[in-house]
Amino acid sequence: MYLTKEEEKTLEGEYGETLRKAIEILVALGDIYGADSLIPIKSAQIAGVSYKTIGDAGLEWISDLEGKVKVPAILNPAGMDMLRWEEMGIEPDFARKQQEIIDAYESLGIRTKCTCTPYYLEGFDAKLGDHLAWSESSAVSYANSVIGARTNREGGPSALSAALVGKTANYGYHLDEMRKPVVAVTVDCELSGSDYGALGYVAGKSIGSRVPIFYMQNKPSNDELKTLGAALAASGAVALYHVEGVTPEAIRSNFERPDENIIIEKQQIADVYEASAEFTEGGLDTDIITVGCPHCSPEELETIARMLEGKSIQKEMWVCTSREVAEKCVGHVKAIEKSGAKVVCDTCMVVSPASNNYKAMMVNSGKALAYVPSMCRVASRYGSIEQCIREAGVVDEN
Ligand SMILES: C[C@@](O)(CCOP(=O)(O)O)CC(=O)O
Ligand code: SF4
């Protein structure tokens, strides 16, 4: 891989050990995947933030680094709401370690915003063709598919290295030839809302890590595309997808229809909403409802606020979003919290150990449906936002 004189000097350690290690990681990835060079990036999103997932070893690795990031960089969700962790039932020891992780990242100049939806935040509004080094799989999918920016699914170390160097290796989804669809998915029914998360949950398994192009009867909104991409990345390993006539590259490139065609029918979507035997025969009752996976947009907060206006709920309900979006939507947050639901920032139902205080979770996200059982060992069942709010035991206050 070609390196500039400056990059060579960095690799030789002229700018310190942290940068030497960082560029060494980028060059190693570039050599493995046949990159021709390093390319500048607009921003980075760093994985490996929740103390639940990185533990003391991760904290030690980050704490040993010195220097400052060269591009705007933010963090994946942490293991708790950084301000309301006690209300979530987080132990003080966990909270202390989680704060140490955030402080270690902050000392590198990384913004302590912990979210899987960087694209809603000031300074991270990527655009078509931008090269990024993002990590969280739903964010990677959204950047590549809905925005048409270009990022591989970075790991924590490679995203952090890219942020410190300000560059990433030029391979994978940074290249035109890797962005062409290789499998068609024909959706044989109308979809709306949480049906898109169900579609991703079903189709992801057959698509695997390939690039699909969807042929749909509807034109999904960006929020619906967000939940589709999150579920595709969780049940498969899809980092980029196209939707004929909807996503920017499908519109611009007029892709040839791939020979392989996966057909998704209405019953397959409906099956995702069927509760598992654990609930129906095992008598399991939902004790928590969570929405906001990926983190809620301002529009999603508005919808939930409108649905909960003047109502109260009887069960624990989390509405997950980024702190910046919550601070921009104070009215919606108030209306949601007035019902008894909690607007939870900085974290989520998958990466917070607080989920383990519950046995059975209802979600409206195909990604959470897949991850809550595997990453939290909590039973999960699927519902639309309307079904989730009904399950929370909503009662009219008026
Ligand atoms: C749970 C997840 O959505 C985010 C947390 O990932 P991590 O612990 O920061 O690697 C994983 C992912 O899909 O990127
Ligand atoms: S809310 Fe969902 S998409 Fe966001 S970090 Fe958690 S699991 Fe990933």
Coordinates of C-alpha atoms and ligand atoms in Angstrom, one line a residue:
M1 CA 0.0 0.0 0.0
Y2 CA 1.3 3.4 -1.0
L3 CA 2.2 5.7 2.0
T4 CA 3.0 9.4 1.9
K5 CA 6.2 10.7 3.5
E6 CA 4.2 11.9 6.5
E7 CA 2.5 8.5 6.8
E8 CA 5.9 6.7 6.6
K9 CA 7.2 9.0 9.4
T10 CA 4.1 8.3 11.5
L11 CA 4.6 4.5 11.0
E12 CA 8.2 4.9 12.1
G13 CA 7.0 6.5 15.4
E14 CA 8.2 10.1 14.7
Y15 CA 4.9 11.4 16.1
G16 CA 4.7 9.1 19.1
E17 CA 3.6 5.6 20.1
T18 CA -0.1 6.1 19.9
L19 CA -0.1 7.4 16.3
R20 CA 2.4 4.7 15.4
K21 CA 0.1 2.0 16.7
A22 CA -2.9 3.7 15.1
I23 CA -1.4 3.9 11.6
E24 CA 0.0 0.3 12.0
I25 CA -3.6 -0.9 12.4
L26 CA -4.8 1.0 9.4
V27 CA -1.9 -0.3 7.2
A28 CA -2.4 -3.8 8.4
L29 CA -6.1 -3.7 7.4
G30 CA -5.1 -2.0 4.1
D31 CA -2.7 -4.8 3.3
I32 CA -5.2 -7.5 4.3
Y33 CA -7.9 -6.1 2.1
G34 CA -5.7 -4.8 -0.8
A35 CA -6.1 -1.1 -0.2
D36 CA -4.0 1.1 -2.6
S37 CA -3.7 3.9 0.0
L38 CA -5.0 5.7 3.0
I39 CA -7.9 8.2 2.4
P40 CA -9.1 11.2 4.5
I41 CA -12.3 10.7 6.5
K42 CA -14.9 13.3 7.5
S43 CA -15.8 11.7 10.9
A44 CA -15.5 8.6 13.1
Q45 CA -17.8 6.7 15.3
I46 CA -16.0 4.6 17.9
A47 CA -17.3 1.1 19.0
G48 CA -16.5 -0.4 22.4
V49 CA -18.0 2.0 24.9
S50 CA -20.3 0.1 27.2
Y51 CA -18.5 -1.3 30.2
K52 CA -20.8 -4.3 29.7
T53 CA -19.0 -5.1 26.4
I54 CA -15.4 -3.9 26.8
G55 CA -14.8 -4.5 30.6
D56 CA -11.6 -3.6 32.3
A57 CA -9.4 -4.8 29.4
G58 CA -11.0 -2.3 27.1
L59 CA -10.8 0.5 29.7
E60 CA -7.0 -0.3 30.1
W61 CA -6.4 -0.2 26.4
I62 CA -8.1 3.2 25.9
S63 CA -6.4 4.7 29.0
D64 CA -2.9 3.9 27.6
L65 CA -3.5 6.0 24.5
E66 CA -2.3 9.6 24.2
G67 CA -3.0 12.4 21.7
K68 CA -6.0 13.9 20.1
V69 CA -8.3 12.8 17.3
K70 CA -7.9 14.7 14.0
V71 CA -11.6 14.5 12.8
P72 CA -14.9 14.9 14.6
A73 CA -15.5 11.6 16.6
I74 CA -18.3 10.3 18.8
L75 CA -19.0 7.2 20.7
N76 CA -21.3 4.2 20.4
P77 CA -23.9 3.9 23.1
A78 CA -22.6 3.4 26.7
G79 CA -24.0 1.0 29.2
M80 CA -26.2 3.5 31.0
D81 CA -27.9 6.9 30.8
M82 CA -24.9 8.9 32.1
L83 CA -27.2 11.2 34.2
R84 CA -30.1 8.9 35.3
W85 CA -28.2 5.6 35.7
E86 CA -29.5 5.1 39.3
E87 CA -33.1 5.3 38.0
M88 CA -32.2 2.6 35.5
G89 CA -31.1 0.3 38.4
I90 CA -27.4 0.5 37.5
E91 CA -24.9 -0.4 40.3
P92 CA -22.5 2.4 41.5
D93 CA -19.4 0.3 40.6
F94 CA -20.6 -0.2 37.0
A95 CA -21.4 3.6 36.8
R96 CA -17.9 4.5 38.1
K97 CA -16.2 2.3 35.5
Q98 CA -18.5 3.5 32.7
Q99 CA -17.6 7.1 33.6
E100 CA -13.9 6.2 33.5
I101 CA -14.3 4.8 29.9
I102 CA -16.1 8.0 28.8
D103 CA -13.4 10.2 30.5
A104 CA -10.6 8.2 28.7
Y105 CA -12.2 8.7 25.4
E106 CA -12.8 12.4 26.2
S107 CA -9.1 12.9 26.9
L108 CA -8.4 11.9 23.3
G109 CA -10.7 14.7 22.1
I110 CA -13.6 12.5 21.3
R111 CA -17.0 14.0 21.9
T112 CA -18.8 12.2 24.7
K113 CA -22.0 11.8 22.7
C114 CA -23.0 8.1 22.9
T115 CA -25.4 7.1 20.1
C116 CA -26.0 4.8 17.2
T117 CA -27.5 7.7 15.2
P118 CA -24.6 10.1 14.6
Y119 CA -26.4 11.5 11.5
Y120 CA -28.9 13.4 13.7
L121 CA -26.0 15.3 15.4
E122 CA -24.4 18.6 14.7
G123 CA -21.1 18.1 12.8
F124 CA -21.9 14.5 11.8
D125 CA -24.4 15.1 9.0
A126 CA -22.6 13.0 6.3
K127 CA -23.5 13.4 2.7
L128 CA -23.3 11.4 -0.6
G129 CA -19.8 10.2 -1.3
D130 CA -18.3 11.2 2.1
H131 CA -15.7 8.8 3.4
L132 CA -16.3 7.9 7.1
A133 CA -15.0 5.4 9.7
W134 CA -18.1 4.5 11.6
S135 CA -18.7 1.4 13.8
E136 CA -22.2 0.8 15.0
S137 CA -23.8 -1.6 12.5
S138 CA -27.1 0.3 12.1
A139 CA -25.2 3.6 11.6
V140 CA -22.9 2.0 9.1
S141 CA -25.9 0.8 7.2
Y142 CA -27.7 4.1 7.3
A143 CA -24.6 6.1 6.2
N144 CA -23.9 3.7 3.3
S145 CA -27.5 3.1 2.2
V146 CA -29.7 6.1 3.1
I147 CA -27.1 8.8 2.8
G148 CA -24.8 7.2 0.2
A149 CA -21.7 8.0 2.2
R150 CA -18.9 5.4 2.4
T151 CA -17.8 3.4 5.5
N152 CA -16.8 -0.1 6.3
R153 CA -18.1 -1.6 9.5
E154 CA -15.2 -0.5 11.7
G155 CA -14.2 -2.2 14.9
G156 CA -13.4 -0.1 18.0
P157 CA -9.6 -0.1 17.5
S158 CA -9.8 0.6 13.7
A159 CA -12.3 3.5 14.1
L160 CA -10.3 5.0 16.9
S161 CA -7.1 4.6 14.8
A162 CA -8.8 6.3 11.9
A163 CA -10.0 9.2 14.1
L164 CA -6.4 9.7 15.5
V165 CA -4.8 9.6 12.0
G166 CA -7.7 11.3 10.2
K167 CA -7.7 8.6 7.5
T168 CA -8.8 5.0 6.8
A169 CA -7.6 2.3 4.4
N170 CA -9.2 2.6 0.9
Y171 CA -11.0 -0.8 0.6
G172 CA -14.4 -2.4 0.9
Y173 CA -17.4 0.0 0.7
H174 CA -15.1 3.0 -0.1
L175 CA -14.8 1.5 -3.6
D176 CA -17.5 1.8 -6.3
E177 CA -17.1 -1.9 -7.3
M178 CA -18.0 -3.1 -3.8
R179 CA -21.3 -1.1 -3.8
K180 CA -23.1 -2.8 -6.6
P181 CA -26.1 -5.0 -5.6
V182 CA -25.6 -8.8 -6.1
V183 CA -29.0 -10.1 -4.9
A184 CA -32.6 -8.9 -5.4
V185 CA -35.2 -8.9 -2.7
T186 CA -38.8 -8.6 -4.0
V187 CA -41.2 -7.6 -1.2
D188 CA -44.6 -9.1 -2.2
C189 CA -46.7 -6.9 0.1
E190 CA -47.3 -3.4 1.4
L191 CA -45.3 -2.5 4.5
S192 CA -45.5 0.3 7.1
G193 CA -43.7 1.2 10.3
S194 CA -42.3 -1.8 12.2
D195 CA -42.9 -4.1 9.2
Y196 CA -39.6 -2.8 7.9
G197 CA -37.8 -4.1 11.0
A198 CA -39.6 -7.4 10.5
L199 CA -38.5 -7.4 6.8
G200 CA -34.8 -6.9 7.8
Y201 CA -35.1 -9.6 10.5
V202 CA -36.4 -12.1 7.9
A203 CA -34.4 -11.1 4.8
G204 CA -31.1 -10.6 6.7
K205 CA -30.7 -14.3 7.3
S206 CA -30.8 -15.1 3.5
I207 CA -28.7 -12.1 2.4
G208 CA -25.8 -12.7 4.8
S209 CA -23.1 -10.1 4.2
R210 CA -24.0 -9.4 0.5
V211 CA -25.3 -6.1 -1.0
P212 CA -29.1 -6.5 -1.7
I213 CA -31.4 -4.3 -3.8
F214 CA -35.0 -4.2 -2.6
Y215 CA -38.0 -3.9 -5.0
M216 CA -40.9 -2.6 -2.8
Q217 CA -44.5 -1.7 -3.3
N218 CA -44.1 1.3 -0.9
K219 CA -41.6 4.2 -0.6
P220 CA -40.2 3.9 3.0
S221 CA -39.4 6.9 5.1
N222 CA -35.9 7.5 6.4
D223 CA -37.0 6.2 9.8
E224 CA -38.4 3.1 8.2
L225 CA -35.1 2.6 6.2
K226 CA -33.2 3.1 9.5
T227 CA -35.1 0.2 11.2
L228 CA -34.7 -2.0 8.0
G229 CA -31.0 -1.4 7.9
A230 CA -30.5 -2.1 11.6
A231 CA -32.4 -5.4 11.4
L232 CA -30.5 -6.5 8.2
A233 CA -27.2 -5.8 10.0
A234 CA -28.3 -7.8 13.1
S235 CA -30.0 -10.9 11.5
G236 CA -27.5 -10.9 8.6
A237 CA -24.3 -8.8 8.2
V238 CA -25.6 -6.3 5.7
A239 CA -23.6 -3.0 5.7
L240 CA -25.1 -1.5 2.5
Y241 CA -28.4 -2.1 0.8
H242 CA -30.3 -0.3 -2.0
V243 CA -34.0 0.2 -2.6
E244 CA -35.1 0.7 -6.2
G245 CA -36.4 4.2 -6.8
V246 CA -35.7 5.2 -3.2
T247 CA -32.1 5.2 -2.0
P248 CA -29.6 7.7 -3.5
E249 CA -27.3 5.3 -5.3
A250 CA -30.2 3.2 -6.7
I251 CA -31.7 6.4 -8.1
R252 CA -28.4 7.6 -9.6
S253 CA -26.9 4.3 -10.8
N254 CA -29.9 2.5 -12.3
F255 CA -28.4 -0.8 -11.2
E256 CA -29.0 -3.9 -13.3
R257 CA -31.4 -6.3 -11.5
P258 CA -29.3 -9.2 -10.0
D259 CA -30.2 -12.7 -11.2
E260 CA -30.7 -14.1 -7.7
N261 CA -34.1 -13.1 -6.4
I262 CA -35.4 -13.6 -2.8
I263 CA -39.2 -13.2 -2.5
I264 CA -40.6 -12.0 0.9
E265 CA -44.3 -12.6 1.4
K266 CA -46.8 -11.1 3.8
Q267 CA -47.0 -14.2 6.0
Q268 CA -43.3 -14.1 6.7
I269 CA -43.6 -10.5 8.0
A270 CA -46.7 -11.4 10.0
D271 CA -44.9 -14.4 11.6
V272 CA -42.3 -12.0 13.2
Y273 CA -45.1 -10.5 15.3
E274 CA -46.2 -13.9 16.6
A275 CA -44.9 -14.3 20.2
S276 CA -42.7 -17.3 20.8
A277 CA -43.9 -20.3 22.8
E278 CA -42.1 -18.8 25.9
F279 CA -44.9 -16.2 25.9
T280 CA -47.9 -18.2 24.7
E281 CA -47.3 -21.6 26.3
G282 CA -44.8 -20.6 29.0
G283 CA -47.0 -18.0 30.4
L284 CA -44.3 -15.4 30.2
D285 CA -45.6 -11.8 30.6
T286 CA -43.9 -8.7 29.3
D287 CA -42.4 -6.7 32.1
I288 CA -40.6 -4.1 30.0
I289 CA -41.3 -2.4 26.7
T290 CA -38.5 -0.6 24.8
V291 CA -38.4 1.4 21.6
G292 CA -35.7 3.4 20.0
C293 CA -33.4 0.8 18.4
P294 CA -31.8 2.5 16.6
H295 CA -32.1 5.7 18.7
C296 CA -35.3 7.6 18.0
S297 CA -35.3 10.5 15.6
P298 CA -37.1 13.8 16.5
E299 CA -40.0 12.6 14.3
E300 CA -40.2 9.3 16.2
L301 CA -40.2 11.1 19.5
E302 CA -43.0 13.4 18.3
T303 CA -45.1 10.3 17.2
I304 CA -44.6 8.6 20.6
A305 CA -45.3 11.8 22.5
R306 CA -48.6 12.3 20.6
M307 CA -49.6 8.7 21.3
L308 CA -48.9 9.1 25.0
E309 CA -50.3 12.6 25.4
G310 CA -52.8 12.6 28.4
K311 CA -52.2 8.9 29.0
S312 CA -50.4 6.9 31.7
I313 CA -48.7 3.5 31.4
Q314 CA -48.5 0.7 33.9
K315 CA -45.3 -1.1 32.9
E316 CA -41.7 -0.1 32.6
M317 CA -41.2 1.6 29.2
W318 CA -37.9 3.0 27.7
V319 CA -37.8 5.3 24.8
C320 CA -34.1 5.3 23.7
T321 CA -32.5 8.3 21.9
S322 CA -29.4 10.4 21.8
R323 CA -29.0 13.1 24.4
E324 CA -28.7 15.8 21.7
V325 CA -32.0 14.8 20.1
A326 CA -33.7 14.6 23.5
E327 CA -32.4 18.1 24.4
K328 CA -33.8 19.4 21.0
C329 CA -37.2 17.8 21.7
V330 CA -37.9 19.0 25.3
G331 CA -41.7 19.2 24.7
H332 CA -41.9 15.6 23.4
V333 CA -39.7 14.3 26.2
K334 CA -42.0 16.0 28.8
A335 CA -45.1 14.5 27.2
I336 CA -43.6 11.0 27.1
E337 CA -42.3 11.2 30.7
K338 CA -45.6 12.5 31.9
S339 CA -47.1 9.2 30.9
G340 CA -44.6 7.3 33.1
A341 CA -42.4 6.1 30.2
K342 CA -38.7 7.0 30.5
V343 CA -36.7 8.8 27.8
V344 CA -33.3 7.0 28.1
C345 CA -30.3 8.7 26.6
D346 CA -26.7 7.6 25.9
T347 CA -27.5 3.9 26.0
C348 CA -30.0 1.2 25.0
M349 CA -31.8 -2.0 25.8
V350 CA -29.0 -4.1 24.3
V351 CA -25.8 -2.7 25.7
S352 CA -27.1 -1.7 29.2
P353 CA -27.0 -4.4 32.0
A354 CA -30.2 -2.7 33.3
S355 CA -32.1 -4.9 30.8
N356 CA -31.2 -7.8 33.0
N357 CA -33.5 -6.5 35.7
Y358 CA -36.3 -7.8 33.5
K359 CA -37.5 -11.2 32.1
A360 CA -39.5 -10.4 29.0
M361 CA -39.2 -7.4 26.7
M362 CA -41.5 -6.2 23.9
V363 CA -39.7 -4.3 21.2
N364 CA -40.6 -2.6 17.8
S365 CA -37.2 -3.2 16.4
G366 CA -36.1 -6.2 14.4
K367 CA -32.5 -5.6 15.6
A368 CA -33.6 -5.6 19.3
L369 CA -35.7 -8.7 18.6
A370 CA -32.6 -10.5 17.5
Y371 CA -30.1 -9.1 20.0
V372 CA -32.0 -8.9 23.3
P373 CA -32.2 -12.7 23.7
S374 CA -28.6 -13.3 22.6
M375 CA -26.8 -10.3 24.2
C376 CA -29.0 -9.8 27.3
R377 CA -30.5 -13.3 27.8
V378 CA -34.0 -11.7 28.1
A379 CA -36.9 -13.1 26.1
S380 CA -38.2 -10.7 23.4
R381 CA -41.4 -10.4 21.3
Y382 CA -42.2 -8.0 18.5
G383 CA -44.9 -5.4 18.1
S384 CA -45.7 -2.2 16.2
I385 CA -45.4 1.0 18.2
E386 CA -49.2 0.9 18.7
Q387 CA -48.9 -2.7 20.1
C388 CA -46.0 -1.7 22.3
I389 CA -47.9 1.2 23.9
R390 CA -50.9 -1.0 24.4
E391 CA -48.7 -3.7 26.0
A392 CA -47.3 -1.0 28.4
G393 CA -50.9 -0.8 29.8
V394 CA -51.8 2.6 28.5
V395 CA -54.7 4.2 30.3
D396 CA -56.5 7.4 29.3
E397 CA -56.0 10.1 32.1
N398 CA -58.8 12.4 30.9
Ligands
LIG1 C1 -25.1 -3.6 20.1 C2 -24.5 -2.7 19.0 O1 -25.6 -2.2 18.2 C3 -23.8 -1.5 19.5 C4 -22.8 -1.7 20.6 O2 -21.6 -2.2 20.0 P1 -20.2 -2.0 20.8 O3 -20.4 -2.6 22.2 O4 -19.9 -0.5 20.9 O5 -19.3 -2.8 19.9 C5 -23.6 -3.6 18.1 C6 -23.7 -3.2 16.7 O6 -24.6 -3.8 16.0 O7 -22.9 -2.4 16.2
SF4_2 S1 -30.3 1.0 20.2 FE1 -30.1 -0.8 18.8 S2 -29.0 0.1 17.0 FE2 -28.6 1.4 18.8 S3 -26.7 0.7 19.7 FE3 -28.5 -0.3 20.8 S4 -28.7 -2.2 19.7 FE4 -27.5 -0.9 18.4

